Amino acid sequence: MSSSSIQTVLITGANRGIGKGIVTVYLSKSDVTVIAAVRDLESISTKALSSLPRAKNSSLITVKIDSSLEQDAIAAVRKLESEHSINKIDVVIANAGTSASLGPVASITAEQLLENVTVNSLGRPLFLFQATLPLLQKSTQPKFVVLGSQAGSIGAMEKAPAPMAAYGSSKAMAHYFVRKIHFEHNDIISFAVEPGFAQSDSGNSIAQMFGMKEAAVPIADSANFVVSQIHYPVISLHFRAASASGKKASRGNPLAGTWTKMD
């Protein structure tokens, strides 16, 4: 099978939570090269990815990308080109993130804010997009997808009452970047997907703050929803917002989903 007929997908934060769930979904599809980007190539969770079932002509590559380090994504792309003969990337999914330092505006420090911004706003999507752009532009239908959050909404802030000032503001910046990519790159389908209140480590921690045992959405459901949104048929729509916890965004309205809005 020619390399052009193989779909290549890169996912950050790929060895746990929603990221691992997304890797699992793509490996279950035929003719997909899955690039699992992780912070630690030697961790048990990373090595466990190699045991995930794979469909026909699907394969797994692991690379190191620490979203807090500006040069990591650049180095990973160089390695993909030189060691794995990757000459295009069809889909980039910016999943890796942090929800460190929960707290209200009155108590967050500059250090706590910068920790969230470095990973959630700069590492993804800025550093990742800049590093992968040349390979995205070699795809016939490139997509750059950021996992967003209602916590980063200004227009729907009342729906995310948790004290997450540092996290929420960093996600709002990420939403801005992916929206801006939509306007600056007509050749790239760029949008954010809100994966729902998923049962990840961070999701469950937030749920427990409110007396819940765990978050509402199983990881598998969240991952399947994200992938379905990425490959949902659209025509000349370069930004789409949706939520696994609620209704799909309108295909006709690229601003559907108030968590992306300013008002």
PDB file of N, CA and C in Angstrom, residues 101-170:
ATOM      1  N   SER A 101      -2.948  23.757  39.741  1.00  0.00           N
ATOM      2  CA  SER A 101      -3.198  24.997  40.492  1.00  0.00           C
ATOM      3  C   SER A 101      -4.631  25.491  40.383  1.00  0.00           C
ATOM      4  N   LEU A 102      -5.572  24.662  40.791  1.00  0.00           N
ATOM      5  CA  LEU A 102      -6.960  25.100  40.816  1.00  0.00           C
ATOM      6  C   LEU A 102      -7.132  26.182  41.881  1.00  0.00           C
ATOM      7  N   GLY A 103      -7.960  27.153  41.587  1.00  0.00           N
ATOM      8  CA  GLY A 103      -8.208  28.217  42.549  1.00  0.00           C
ATOM      9  C   GLY A 103      -8.860  29.405  41.875  1.00  0.00           C
ATOM     10  N   PRO A 104      -9.457  30.313  42.667  1.00  0.00           N
ATOM     11  CA  PRO A 104     -10.132  31.495  42.120  1.00  0.00           C
ATOM     12  C   PRO A 104      -9.140  32.588  41.751  1.00  0.00           C
ATOM     13  N   VAL A 105      -9.635  33.621  41.079  1.00  0.00           N
ATOM     14  CA  VAL A 105      -8.799  34.743  40.660  1.00  0.00           C
ATOM     15  C   VAL A 105      -8.111  35.394  41.860  1.00  0.00           C
ATOM     16  N   ALA A 106      -8.799  35.461  42.984  1.00  0.00           N
ATOM     17  CA  ALA A 106      -8.264  36.162  44.152  1.00  0.00           C
ATOM     18  C   ALA A 106      -7.010  35.523  44.725  1.00  0.00           C
ATOM     19  N   SER A 107      -6.780  34.254  44.412  1.00  0.00           N
ATOM     20  CA  SER A 107      -5.652  33.579  45.057  1.00  0.00           C
ATOM     21  C   SER A 107      -4.599  33.034  44.105  1.00  0.00           C
ATOM     22  N   ILE A 108      -4.836  33.042  42.797  1.00  0.00           N
ATOM     23  CA  ILE A 108      -3.826  32.475  41.903  1.00  0.00           C
ATOM     24  C   ILE A 108      -2.610  33.393  41.832  1.00  0.00           C
ATOM     25  N   THR A 109      -1.459  32.777  41.643  1.00  0.00           N
ATOM     26  CA  THR A 109      -0.215  33.528  41.521  1.00  0.00           C
ATOM     27  C   THR A 109       0.214  33.571  40.056  1.00  0.00           C
ATOM     28  N   ALA A 110       1.139  34.460  39.767  1.00  0.00           N
ATOM     29  CA  ALA A 110       1.667  34.546  38.404  1.00  0.00           C
ATOM     30  C   ALA A 110       2.326  33.231  38.003  1.00  0.00           C
ATOM     31  N   GLU A 111       3.017  32.610  38.949  1.00  0.00           N
ATOM     32  CA  GLU A 111       3.680  31.336  38.658  1.00  0.00           C
ATOM     33  C   GLU A 111       2.663  30.261  38.280  1.00  0.00           C
ATOM     34  N   GLN A 112       1.556  30.199  39.018  1.00  0.00           N
ATOM     35  CA  GLN A 112       0.520  29.217  38.715  1.00  0.00           C
ATOM     36  C   GLN A 112      -0.119  29.482  37.353  1.00  0.00           C
ATOM     37  N   LEU A 113      -0.367  30.738  37.065  1.00  0.00           N
ATOM     38  CA  LEU A 113      -0.949  31.084  35.771  1.00  0.00           C
ATOM     39  C   LEU A 113      -0.008  30.711  34.634  1.00  0.00           C
ATOM     40  N   LEU A 114       1.270  31.042  34.776  1.00  0.00           N
ATOM     41  CA  LEU A 114       2.240  30.754  33.728  1.00  0.00           C
ATOM     42  C   LEU A 114       2.410  29.257  33.512  1.00  0.00           C
ATOM     43  N   GLU A 115       2.295  28.472  34.573  1.00  0.00           N
ATOM     44  CA  GLU A 115       2.382  27.015  34.430  1.00  0.00           C
ATOM     45  C   GLU A 115       1.289  26.504  33.505  1.00  0.00           C
ATOM     46  N   ASN A 116       0.078  26.997  33.687  1.00  0.00           N
ATOM     47  CA  ASN A 116      -1.040  26.592  32.833  1.00  0.00           C
ATOM     48  C   ASN A 116      -0.895  27.140  31.418  1.00  0.00           C
ATOM     49  N   VAL A 117      -0.503  28.399  31.311  1.00  0.00           N
ATOM     50  CA  VAL A 117      -0.373  29.019  29.992  1.00  0.00           C
ATOM     51  C   VAL A 117       0.726  28.344  29.175  1.00  0.00           C
ATOM     52  N   THR A 118       1.841  28.017  29.817  1.00  0.00           N
ATOM     53  CA  THR A 118       2.955  27.400  29.097  1.00  0.00           C
ATOM     54  C   THR A 118       2.531  26.115  28.408  1.00  0.00           C
ATOM     55  N   VAL A 119       1.777  25.282  29.097  1.00  0.00           N
ATOM     56  CA  VAL A 119       1.359  23.995  28.528  1.00  0.00           C
ATOM     57  C   VAL A 119       0.111  24.146  27.664  1.00  0.00           C
ATOM     58  N   ASN A 120      -0.932  24.756  28.215  1.00  0.00           N
ATOM     59  CA  ASN A 120      -2.241  24.765  27.547  1.00  0.00           C
ATOM     60  C   ASN A 120      -2.347  25.764  26.403  1.00  0.00           C
ATOM     61  N   SER A 121      -1.600  26.849  26.477  1.00  0.00           N
ATOM     62  CA  SER A 121      -1.726  27.910  25.472  1.00  0.00           C
ATOM     63  C   SER A 121      -0.545  27.963  24.514  1.00  0.00           C
ATOM     64  N   LEU A 122       0.663  27.749  25.035  1.00  0.00           N
ATOM     65  CA  LEU A 122       1.853  27.817  24.196  1.00  0.00           C
ATOM     66  C   LEU A 122       2.212  26.445  23.640  1.00  0.00           C
ATOM     67  N   GLY A 123       2.363  25.465  24.534  1.00  0.00           N
ATOM     68  CA  GLY A 123       2.697  24.115  24.066  1.00  0.00           C
ATOM     69  C   GLY A 123       1.653  23.572  23.119  1.00  0.00           C
ATOM     70  N   ARG A 124       0.397  23.772  23.469  1.00  0.00           N
ATOM     71  CA  ARG A 124      -0.708  23.460  22.591  1.00  0.00           C
ATOM     72  C   ARG A 124      -1.676  24.621  22.622  1.00  0.00           C
ATOM     73  N   PRO A 125      -1.900  25.261  21.535  1.00  0.00           N
ATOM     74  CA  PRO A 125      -1.554  24.794  20.201  1.00  0.00           C
ATOM     75  C   PRO A 125      -0.351  25.462  19.541  1.00  0.00           C
ATOM     76  N   LEU A 126       0.219  26.512  20.126  1.00  0.00           N
ATOM     77  CA  LEU A 126       1.178  27.334  19.388  1.00  0.00           C
ATOM     78  C   LEU A 126       2.418  26.557  18.945  1.00  0.00           C
ATOM     79  N   PHE A 127       3.188  26.001  19.908  1.00  0.00           N
ATOM     80  CA  PHE A 127       4.412  25.288  19.545  1.00  0.00           C
ATOM     81  C   PHE A 127       4.106  24.108  18.626  1.00  0.00           C
ATOM     82  N   LEU A 128       3.058  23.378  18.945  1.00  0.00           N
ATOM     83  CA  LEU A 128       2.721  22.180  18.174  1.00  0.00           C
ATOM     84  C   LEU A 128       2.322  22.538  16.750  1.00  0.00           C
ATOM     85  N   PHE A 129       1.508  23.563  16.602  1.00  0.00           N
ATOM     86  CA  PHE A 129       1.080  23.962  15.260  1.00  0.00           C
ATOM     87  C   PHE A 129       2.267  24.440  14.431  1.00  0.00           C
ATOM     88  N   GLN A 130       3.103  25.271  15.003  1.00  0.00           N
ATOM     89  CA  GLN A 130       4.242  25.796  14.258  1.00  0.00           C
ATOM     90  C   GLN A 130       5.170  24.677  13.802  1.00  0.00           C
ATOM     91  N   ALA A 131       5.375  23.681  14.649  1.00  0.00           N
ATOM     92  CA  ALA A 131       6.287  22.585  14.310  1.00  0.00           C
ATOM     93  C   ALA A 131       5.712  21.655  13.251  1.00  0.00           C
ATOM     94  N   THR A 132       4.418  21.402  13.314  1.00  0.00           N
ATOM     95  CA  THR A 132       3.806  20.435  12.397  1.00  0.00           C
ATOM     96  C   THR A 132       3.274  21.060  11.117  1.00  0.00           C
ATOM     97  N   LEU A 133       3.259  22.377  11.029  1.00  0.00           N
ATOM     98  CA  LEU A 133       2.679  23.055   9.866  1.00  0.00           C
ATOM     99  C   LEU A 133       3.243  22.571   8.527  1.00  0.00           C
ATOM    100  N   PRO A 134       4.565  22.437   8.367  1.00  0.00           N
ATOM    101  CA  PRO A 134       5.072  21.980   7.066  1.00  0.00           C
ATOM    102  C   PRO A 134       4.539  20.610   6.653  1.00  0.00           C
ATOM    103  N   LEU A 135       4.396  19.690   7.595  1.00  0.00           N
ATOM    104  CA  LEU A 135       3.877  18.361   7.268  1.00  0.00           C
ATOM    105  C   LEU A 135       2.368  18.388   7.073  1.00  0.00           C
ATOM    106  N   LEU A 136       1.677  19.244   7.803  1.00  0.00           N
ATOM    107  CA  LEU A 136       0.237  19.399   7.575  1.00  0.00           C
ATOM    108  C   LEU A 136      -0.031  19.901   6.157  1.00  0.00           C
ATOM    109  N   GLN A 137       0.781  20.815   5.699  1.00  0.00           N
ATOM    110  CA  GLN A 137       0.558  21.410   4.384  1.00  0.00           C
ATOM    111  C   GLN A 137       0.856  20.451   3.236  1.00  0.00           C
ATOM    112  N   LYS A 138       1.448  19.302   3.548  1.00  0.00           N
ATOM    113  CA  LYS A 138       1.679  18.278   2.528  1.00  0.00           C
ATOM    114  C   LYS A 138       0.531  17.274   2.456  1.00  0.00           C
ATOM    115  N   SER A 139      -0.450  17.422   3.337  1.00  0.00           N
ATOM    116  CA  SER A 139      -1.642  16.572   3.307  1.00  0.00           C
ATOM    117  C   SER A 139      -2.667  17.170   2.351  1.00  0.00           C
ATOM    118  N   THR A 140      -3.504  16.314   1.779  1.00  0.00           N
ATOM    119  CA  THR A 140      -4.552  16.811   0.881  1.00  0.00           C
ATOM    120  C   THR A 140      -5.708  17.437   1.645  1.00  0.00           C
ATOM    121  N   GLN A 141      -5.904  17.059   2.910  1.00  0.00           N
ATOM    122  CA  GLN A 141      -6.946  17.669   3.739  1.00  0.00           C
ATOM    123  C   GLN A 141      -6.477  17.710   5.189  1.00  0.00           C
ATOM    124  N   PRO A 142      -5.562  18.614   5.488  1.00  0.00           N
ATOM    125  CA  PRO A 142      -5.002  18.667   6.837  1.00  0.00           C
ATOM    126  C   PRO A 142      -5.984  19.223   7.859  1.00  0.00           C
ATOM    127  N   LYS A 143      -5.886  18.683   9.074  1.00  0.00           N
ATOM    128  CA  LYS A 143      -6.745  19.144  10.164  1.00  0.00           C
ATOM    129  C   LYS A 143      -5.898  19.355  11.414  1.00  0.00           C
ATOM    130  N   PHE A 144      -6.101  20.490  12.047  1.00  0.00           N
ATOM    131  CA  PHE A 144      -5.446  20.779  13.318  1.00  0.00           C
ATOM    132  C   PHE A 144      -6.536  20.964  14.357  1.00  0.00           C
ATOM    133  N   VAL A 145      -6.542  20.087  15.348  1.00  0.00           N
ATOM    134  CA  VAL A 145      -7.645  20.012  16.306  1.00  0.00           C
ATOM    135  C   VAL A 145      -7.117  20.218  17.722  1.00  0.00           C
ATOM    136  N   VAL A 146      -7.759  21.080  18.453  1.00  0.00           N
ATOM    137  CA  VAL A 146      -7.410  21.321  19.852  1.00  0.00           C
ATOM    138  C   VAL A 146      -8.554  20.847  20.731  1.00  0.00           C
ATOM    139  N   LEU A 147      -8.234  20.097  21.780  1.00  0.00           N
ATOM    140  CA  LEU A 147      -9.263  19.739  22.751  1.00  0.00           C
ATOM    141  C   LEU A 147      -9.507  20.951  23.642  1.00  0.00           C
ATOM    142  N   GLY A 148     -10.687  21.523  23.491  1.00  0.00           N
ATOM    143  CA  GLY A 148     -11.038  22.723  24.223  1.00  0.00           C
ATOM    144  C   GLY A 148     -11.741  22.403  25.525  1.00  0.00           C
ATOM    145  N   SER A 149     -12.259  23.437  26.154  1.00  0.00           N
ATOM    146  CA  SER A 149     -12.934  23.254  27.436  1.00  0.00           C
ATOM    147  C   SER A 149     -13.932  24.371  27.668  1.00  0.00           C
ATOM    148  N   GLN A 150     -15.080  24.018  28.201  1.00  0.00           N
ATOM    149  CA  GLN A 150     -16.062  25.031  28.573  1.00  0.00           C
ATOM    150  C   GLN A 150     -15.506  25.941  29.663  1.00  0.00           C
ATOM    151  N   ALA A 151     -14.516  25.443  30.408  1.00  0.00           N
ATOM    152  CA  ALA A 151     -13.886  26.279  31.433  1.00  0.00           C
ATOM    153  C   ALA A 151     -13.181  27.482  30.824  1.00  0.00           C
ATOM    154  N   GLY A 152     -12.878  27.416  29.530  1.00  0.00           N
ATOM    155  CA  GLY A 152     -12.233  28.523  28.853  1.00  0.00           C
ATOM    156  C   GLY A 152     -13.195  29.437  28.135  1.00  0.00           C
ATOM    157  N   SER A 153     -14.484  29.300  28.408  1.00  0.00           N
ATOM    158  CA  SER A 153     -15.491  30.153  27.787  1.00  0.00           C
ATOM    159  C   SER A 153     -15.668  31.438  28.580  1.00  0.00           C
ATOM    160  N   ILE A 154     -15.850  32.521  27.852  1.00  0.00           N
ATOM    161  CA  ILE A 154     -16.225  33.783  28.485  1.00  0.00           C
ATOM    162  C   ILE A 154     -17.734  33.945  28.437  1.00  0.00           C
ATOM    163  N   GLY A 155     -18.330  33.566  27.306  1.00  0.00           N
ATOM    164  CA  GLY A 155     -19.769  33.717  27.140  1.00  0.00           C
ATOM    165  C   GLY A 155     -20.605  32.745  27.935  1.00  0.00           C
ATOM    166  N   ALA A 156     -20.000  31.604  28.330  1.00  0.00           N
ATOM    167  CA  ALA A 156     -20.764  30.600  29.078  1.00  0.00           C
ATOM    168  C   ALA A 156     -20.091  30.285  30.408  1.00  0.00           C
ATOM    169  N   MET A 157     -19.476  31.283  31.009  1.00  0.00           N
ATOM    170  CA  MET A 157     -18.706  31.074  32.229  1.00  0.00           C
ATOM    171  C   MET A 157     -19.550  30.532  33.381  1.00  0.00           C
ATOM    172  N   GLU A 158     -20.821  30.907  33.413  1.00  0.00           N
ATOM    173  CA  GLU A 158     -21.674  30.450  34.515  1.00  0.00           C
ATOM    174  C   GLU A 158     -21.904  28.945  34.480  1.00  0.00           C
ATOM    175  N   LYS A 159     -21.630  28.313  33.349  1.00  0.00           N
ATOM    176  CA  LYS A 159     -21.816  26.871  33.230  1.00  0.00           C
ATOM    177  C   LYS A 159     -20.587  26.097  33.699  1.00  0.00           C
ATOM    178  N   ALA A 160     -19.523  26.791  34.046  1.00  0.00           N
ATOM    179  CA  ALA A 160     -18.302  26.154  34.537  1.00  0.00           C
ATOM    180  C   ALA A 160     -17.895  26.836  35.840  1.00  0.00           C
ATOM    181  N   PRO A 161     -18.615  26.546  36.945  1.00  0.00           N
ATOM    182  CA  PRO A 161     -18.425  27.291  38.187  1.00  0.00           C
ATOM    183  C   PRO A 161     -17.199  26.902  39.001  1.00  0.00           C
ATOM    184  N   ALA A 162     -16.489  25.860  38.609  1.00  0.00           N
ATOM    185  CA  ALA A 162     -15.330  25.433  39.391  1.00  0.00           C
ATOM    186  C   ALA A 162     -14.285  26.548  39.449  1.00  0.00           C
ATOM    187  N   PRO A 163     -13.574  26.676  40.578  1.00  0.00           N
ATOM    188  CA  PRO A 163     -12.539  27.715  40.711  1.00  0.00           C
ATOM    189  C   PRO A 163     -11.303  27.346  39.900  1.00  0.00           C
ATOM    190  N   MET A 164     -11.313  27.681  38.620  1.00  0.00           N
ATOM    191  CA  MET A 164     -10.262  27.260  37.697  1.00  0.00           C
ATOM    192  C   MET A 164      -9.759  28.459  36.897  1.00  0.00           C
ATOM    193  N   ALA A 165      -9.420  29.536  37.594  1.00  0.00           N
ATOM    194  CA  ALA A 165      -9.060  30.780  36.910  1.00  0.00           C
ATOM    195  C   ALA A 165      -7.827  30.622  36.029  1.00  0.00           C
ATOM    196  N   ALA A 166      -6.796  29.967  36.533  1.00  0.00           N
ATOM    197  CA  ALA A 166      -5.573  29.798  35.748  1.00  0.00           C
ATOM    198  C   ALA A 166      -5.814  28.868  34.566  1.00  0.00           C
ATOM    199  N   TYR A 167      -6.466  27.758  34.831  1.00  0.00           N
ATOM    200  CA  TYR A 167      -6.751  26.784  33.768  1.00  0.00           C
ATOM    201  C   TYR A 167      -7.688  27.379  32.724  1.00  0.00           C
ATOM    202  N   GLY A 168      -8.789  27.977  33.176  1.00  0.00           N
ATOM    203  CA  GLY A 168      -9.780  28.503  32.255  1.00  0.00           C
ATOM    204  C   GLY A 168      -9.229  29.589  31.350  1.00  0.00           C
ATOM    205  N   SER A 169      -8.445  30.492  31.907  1.00  0.00           N
ATOM    206  CA  SER A 169      -7.885  31.570  31.086  1.00  0.00           C
ATOM    207  C   SER A 169      -6.876  31.030  30.081  1.00  0.00           C
ATOM    208  N   SER A 170      -6.133  29.992  30.474  1.00  0.00           N
ATOM    209  CA  SER A 170      -5.177  29.401  29.532  1.00  0.00           C
ATOM    210  C   SER A 170      -5.893  28.682  28.395  1.00  0.00           C
TER     211      SER A 170
END
